[in-house]
CSV table of C-alpha atoms in Angstrom, one decimal:
chain,number,residue,atom,x,y,z
A,24,UNK,CA,17.1,-80.5,112.1
A,25,UNK,CA,15.6,-77.0,112.7
A,26,UNK,CA,17.6,-74.1,110.4
A,27,UNK,CA,19.3,-71.7,111.8
A,28,UNK,CA,17.3,-68.4,112.6
A,29,UNK,CA,17.6,-65.4,110.3
A,30,UNK,CA,19.5,-62.4,110.8
A,31,UNK,CA,17.2,-59.1,111.1
A,32,UNK,CA,18.9,-56.5,108.4
A,33,UNK,CA,20.3,-53.8,110.1
A,34,UNK,CA,18.0,-51.3,108.6
A,35,UNK,CA,15.0,-53.3,109.5
A,36,UNK,CA,16.2,-53.4,113.2
A,37,UNK,CA,16.5,-49.5,112.9
A,38,UNK,CA,13.4,-48.9,111.7
A,39,UNK,CA,12.0,-51.6,114.5
A,40,UNK,CA,13.9,-49.3,117.1
A,41,UNK,CA,12.8,-46.2,115.6
A,42,UNK,CA,9.2,-47.3,116.0
A,43,UNK,CA,9.5,-48.3,119.1
A,44,UNK,CA,10.6,-45.0,120.5
A,45,UNK,CA,7.8,-43.3,118.7
A,46,UNK,CA,5.2,-45.7,120.7
A,47,UNK,CA,7.1,-45.0,124.3
A,48,UNK,CA,7.2,-40.9,123.2
A,49,UNK,CA,3.7,-40.5,122.0
A,50,UNK,CA,2.2,-37.3,123.8
A,51,UNK,CA,-1.4,-38.2,125.1
A,52,UNK,CA,-1.6,-35.1,126.7
A,53,UNK,CA,-0.5,-31.4,125.7
A,54,UNK,CA,-1.1,-28.1,127.3
A,55,UNK,CA,0.6,-25.0,126.1
A,56,UNK,CA,0.1,-21.6,127.5
A,57,UNK,CA,-2.7,-22.5,130.0
A,58,UNK,CA,-4.1,-19.4,132.0
A,59,UNK,CA,-7.1,-19.1,134.2
A,60,UNK,CA,-8.3,-15.9,135.2
A,61,UNK,CA,-11.8,-15.2,136.8
A,62,UNK,CA,-13.6,-11.9,138.1
A,63,UNK,CA,-13.4,-11.5,142.1
A,64,UNK,CA,-15.7,-8.7,142.7
A,65,UNK,CA,-14.0,-5.9,140.9
A,66,UNK,CA,-10.7,-7.2,140.5
A,67,UNK,CA,-9.3,-10.2,138.3
A,68,UNK,CA,-8.2,-13.3,140.2
A,69,UNK,CA,-5.3,-15.2,138.4
A,70,UNK,CA,-5.4,-18.8,139.3
A,71,UNK,CA,-3.0,-20.2,136.3
A,72,UNK,CA,-0.1,-18.7,134.8
A,73,UNK,CA,1.7,-19.8,131.7
A,74,UNK,CA,1.3,-23.7,132.2
A,75,UNK,CA,3.2,-25.9,129.8
A,76,UNK,CA,3.0,-29.8,130.1
A,77,UNK,CA,3.4,-33.1,127.8
A,78,UNK,CA,2.7,-36.0,129.0
A,79,UNK,CA,3.9,-39.3,127.0
A,80,UNK,CA,2.2,-42.4,126.7
A,81,UNK,CA,2.3,-44.7,130.2
A,82,UNK,CA,3.8,-42.2,131.8
A,83,UNK,CA,2.7,-41.3,135.5
A,84,UNK,CA,2.7,-37.8,136.5
A,85,UNK,CA,1.8,-35.8,140.0
A,86,UNK,CA,0.7,-32.6,140.2
A,87,UNK,CA,1.6,-31.5,143.6
A,88,UNK,CA,1.0,-28.2,145.7
A,89,UNK,CA,-0.4,-26.2,148.6
A,90,UNK,CA,-4.0,-25.9,148.9
A,91,UNK,CA,-5.2,-22.7,146.5
A,92,UNK,CA,-2.2,-23.6,144.3
A,93,UNK,CA,-4.5,-24.3,141.4
A,94,UNK,CA,-4.1,-28.1,141.1
A,95,UNK,CA,-7.7,-28.8,140.6
A,96,UNK,CA,-8.4,-26.2,138.5
A,97,UNK,CA,-5.5,-27.5,136.1
A,98,UNK,CA,-7.1,-30.8,136.2
A,99,UNK,CA,-10.3,-29.7,135.2
A,100,UNK,CA,-8.9,-27.9,132.2
A,101,UNK,CA,-6.8,-30.7,131.0
A,102,UNK,CA,-9.9,-32.7,130.9
A,103,UNK,CA,-11.8,-30.5,129.1
A,104,UNK,CA,-14.6,-30.0,132.0
A,105,UNK,CA,-13.4,-26.2,132.2
A,106,UNK,CA,-12.3,-23.7,129.7
A,107,UNK,CA,-8.7,-21.6,129.9
A,108,UNK,CA,-8.6,-18.1,129.7
A,109,UNK,CA,-5.6,-18.4,127.3
A,110,UNK,CA,-3.8,-21.3,126.0
A,111,UNK,CA,-4.4,-24.8,124.6
A,112,UNK,CA,-5.0,-28.5,125.6
A,113,UNK,CA,-4.8,-31.3,123.6
A,114,UNK,CA,-5.9,-34.8,124.2
A,115,UNK,CA,-4.9,-37.7,121.9
A,116,UNK,CA,-4.1,-35.1,119.3
A,117,UNK,CA,-7.4,-33.3,119.4
A,118,UNK,CA,-7.2,-29.6,120.1
A,119,UNK,CA,-10.0,-29.2,122.5
A,120,UNK,CA,-10.7,-25.5,122.4
A,121,UNK,CA,-11.7,-26.9,118.5
A,122,UNK,CA,-14.2,-29.3,119.6
A,123,UNK,CA,-17.9,-28.5,120.6
A,124,UNK,CA,-19.4,-29.3,123.9
A,125,UNK,CA,-20.6,-32.7,122.6
A,126,UNK,CA,-17.4,-33.5,120.7
A,127,UNK,CA,-15.4,-33.0,123.9
A,128,UNK,CA,-18.2,-35.5,125.7
A,129,UNK,CA,-17.3,-37.9,123.0
A,130,UNK,CA,-13.5,-37.7,123.3
A,131,UNK,CA,-13.7,-38.0,127.2
A,132,UNK,CA,-16.1,-41.0,126.8
A,133,UNK,CA,-13.5,-42.6,124.4
A,134,UNK,CA,-10.2,-41.8,125.8
A,135,UNK,CA,-10.3,-40.2,129.5
A,136,UNK,CA,-11.0,-41.7,132.7
A,137,UNK,CA,-11.7,-39.9,135.8
A,138,UNK,CA,-11.5,-41.0,139.3
A,139,UNK,CA,-12.3,-38.2,142.2
A,140,UNK,CA,-11.8,-37.4,145.7
A,141,UNK,CA,-16.0,-37.8,145.8
A,142,UNK,CA,-16.0,-40.9,144.3
A,143,UNK,CA,-19.1,-39.4,142.1
A,144,UNK,CA,-21.2,-42.6,141.8
A,145,UNK,CA,-24.7,-42.5,141.2
A,146,UNK,CA,-26.5,-43.6,144.1
A,147,UNK,CA,-29.8,-45.1,142.4
A,148,UNK,CA,-27.3,-47.7,140.6
A,149,UNK,CA,-25.7,-50.9,142.0
A,150,UNK,CA,-21.9,-51.2,141.4
A,151,UNK,CA,-22.5,-53.2,138.5
A,152,UNK,CA,-24.7,-50.7,137.1
A,153,UNK,CA,-22.3,-47.9,137.7
A,154,UNK,CA,-19.2,-49.6,135.9
A,155,UNK,CA,-21.5,-50.7,132.9
A,156,UNK,CA,-22.7,-47.0,132.4
A,157,UNK,CA,-19.7,-45.5,130.5
A,158,UNK,CA,-19.8,-48.6,128.4
A,159,UNK,CA,-23.5,-48.9,127.8
A,160,UNK,CA,-23.4,-45.1,126.7
A,161,UNK,CA,-20.7,-46.0,124.3
A,162,UNK,CA,-23.1,-48.9,123.0
A,163,UNK,CA,-21.0,-52.0,123.9
A,164,UNK,CA,-22.9,-54.7,123.7
A,165,UNK,CA,-20.4,-56.7,126.6
A,166,UNK,CA,-20.8,-53.7,129.0
A,167,UNK,CA,-21.9,-56.3,132.0
A,168,UNK,CA,-19.2,-59.1,131.2
A,169,UNK,CA,-16.6,-56.3,131.0
A,170,UNK,CA,-17.8,-54.6,134.1
A,171,UNK,CA,-17.8,-58.2,136.1
A,172,UNK,CA,-14.8,-58.7,135.4
A,173,UNK,CA,-13.1,-55.2,136.1
A,174,UNK,CA,-15.4,-55.2,139.4
A,175,UNK,CA,-13.8,-58.8,139.9
A,176,UNK,CA,-10.2,-57.3,139.4
A,177,UNK,CA,-10.5,-54.5,142.0
A,178,UNK,CA,-11.8,-57.1,144.5
A,179,UNK,CA,-15.5,-56.6,144.5
A,180,UNK,CA,-17.1,-59.7,142.9
A,181,UNK,CA,-19.3,-60.3,145.9
A,182,UNK,CA,-20.5,-56.9,146.0
A,183,UNK,CA,-21.9,-56.6,142.0
A,184,UNK,CA,-25.5,-55.8,143.6
A,185,UNK,CA,-24.6,-53.6,146.3
A,186,UNK,CA,-25.7,-49.8,146.1
A,187,UNK,CA,-23.4,-47.0,147.1
A,188,UNK,CA,-24.9,-46.4,150.4
A,189,UNK,CA,-24.1,-49.9,151.4
A,190,UNK,CA,-20.3,-49.7,150.4
A,191,UNK,CA,-17.5,-48.6,152.5
A,192,UNK,CA,-15.5,-45.4,151.4
A,193,UNK,CA,-12.8,-47.7,150.2
A,194,UNK,CA,-14.9,-50.1,148.2
A,195,UNK,CA,-16.8,-47.1,146.5
A,196,UNK,CA,-13.5,-45.6,145.3
A,197,UNK,CA,-12.9,-49.3,144.2
A,198,UNK,CA,-16.1,-49.2,142.1
A,199,UNK,CA,-14.9,-45.7,140.9
A,200,UNK,CA,-11.7,-47.1,139.8
A,201,UNK,CA,-13.5,-50.2,138.0
A,202,UNK,CA,-15.5,-47.5,136.2
A,203,UNK,CA,-12.7,-45.5,135.4
A,204,UNK,CA,-10.6,-48.3,134.0
A,205,UNK,CA,-13.4,-50.6,131.9
A,206,UNK,CA,-13.5,-47.9,129.3
A,207,UNK,CA,-9.5,-48.8,128.6
A,208,UNK,CA,-8.6,-44.8,128.5
A,209,UNK,CA,-5.8,-43.5,127.0
A,210,UNK,CA,-5.7,-41.0,130.1
A,211,UNK,CA,-6.5,-41.2,133.8
A,212,UNK,CA,-6.9,-38.1,135.3
A,213,UNK,CA,-7.2,-38.4,139.3
A,214,UNK,CA,-8.0,-35.7,141.8
A,215,UNK,CA,-6.9,-36.3,145.3
A,216,UNK,CA,-8.2,-40.2,144.9
A,217,UNK,CA,-7.6,-40.8,148.6
A,218,UNK,CA,-8.5,-37.6,150.0
A,219,UNK,CA,-11.6,-39.2,151.5
A,220,UNK,CA,-10.2,-42.6,152.6
A,221,UNK,CA,-8.7,-43.8,156.0
A,222,UNK,CA,-5.0,-44.6,155.7
A,223,UNK,CA,-5.4,-48.3,155.0
A,224,UNK,CA,-8.2,-48.1,152.5
A,225,UNK,CA,-6.0,-45.2,150.8
A,226,UNK,CA,-3.2,-47.4,150.5
A,227,UNK,CA,-5.0,-50.1,148.9
A,228,UNK,CA,-6.7,-47.6,146.2
A,229,UNK,CA,-3.2,-46.3,145.5
A,230,UNK,CA,-1.6,-49.6,144.7
A,231,UNK,CA,-4.7,-50.7,142.4
A,232,UNK,CA,-4.3,-47.7,140.7
A,233,UNK,CA,-0.7,-48.1,140.0
A,234,UNK,CA,-1.1,-51.8,139.5
A,235,UNK,CA,-3.9,-51.0,136.7
A,236,UNK,CA,-1.9,-48.5,135.2
A,237,UNK,CA,0.9,-50.5,134.9
A,238,UNK,CA,-1.6,-53.4,133.2
A,239,UNK,CA,-3.1,-51.2,131.0
A,240,UNK,CA,-0.7,-48.9,129.8
A,241,UNK,CA,-2.6,-46.0,130.5
A,242,UNK,CA,-1.2,-42.7,131.1
A,243,UNK,CA,-1.8,-41.1,134.5
A,244,UNK,CA,-2.1,-37.8,135.7
A,245,UNK,CA,-2.7,-37.2,139.6
A,246,UNK,CA,-3.2,-34.0,141.6
A,247,UNK,CA,-2.5,-34.8,145.4
A,248,UNK,CA,-1.2,-33.2,148.2
A,249,UNK,CA,0.7,-36.2,149.6
A,250,UNK,CA,4.1,-35.8,148.9
A,251,UNK,CA,4.8,-39.7,149.7
A,252,UNK,CA,1.9,-40.7,147.0
A,253,UNK,CA,3.7,-38.2,144.7
A,254,UNK,CA,6.7,-40.1,144.6
A,255,UNK,CA,5.7,-43.4,143.3
A,256,UNK,CA,5.1,-41.6,140.2
A,257,UNK,CA,7.5,-41.2,137.3
A,258,UNK,CA,7.4,-37.4,137.5
A,259,UNK,CA,6.3,-34.8,139.7
A,260,UNK,CA,4.8,-31.5,138.5
A,261,UNK,CA,4.9,-28.6,141.5
A,262,UNK,CA,2.7,-25.7,141.6
A,263,UNK,CA,2.7,-22.7,143.3
A,264,UNK,CA,0.3,-19.6,143.0
A,265,UNK,CA,-0.8,-20.9,139.9
A,266,UNK,CA,2.7,-21.2,138.3
A,267,UNK,CA,4.8,-24.5,137.5
A,268,UNK,CA,7.7,-24.1,139.9
A,269,UNK,CA,9.7,-27.7,139.8
């Protein structure tokens, strides 16, 4: 006869609950006091002003605003692809301003995935080779198997050996998604991911982004001008004239 299950002591239960809350609220991305100013002729053009943003593990955040509000500039700064004029960005606890370019590139390769409006696939590589590339750079001996599995997951098992020019826009964006998720990033940054797609292809790509985000527990920050798409995220950050207004 099976014995009765032992009760978990109250102190142990409290510790487990605290650990779970800590996991759920781990800050993956943090920006403090971000400003960006560039020269425009003989005057200073302010693109971003005093941006504060914290994104926790598994969160899905939409950054929305009119054209020229600073959305894409903010995303580039959050990724470490551009430098802020003021402020600090941390990814996975690492202060980007304290890292040189090689170290920032290493951090991006390890912890960050990107999905761009223009796909950014290498035209001389097949779909499979494009997805394998970040794994090969990281020295992963199982790069091909992982890339094949991820392309199958996004519905492109029959298109592995096709070059980007032979793929539709929706298929190219699915390859880009596979490349972004194959490294199992902690953070996915998406810049208008459906901006170059028709409505039907765009809807399929967006569903994939949210499905993969949920399955992998990846933190998502998405720049978009699409209000209905933003509403699918857990949080919405609105920019106007370089400031967070809501």
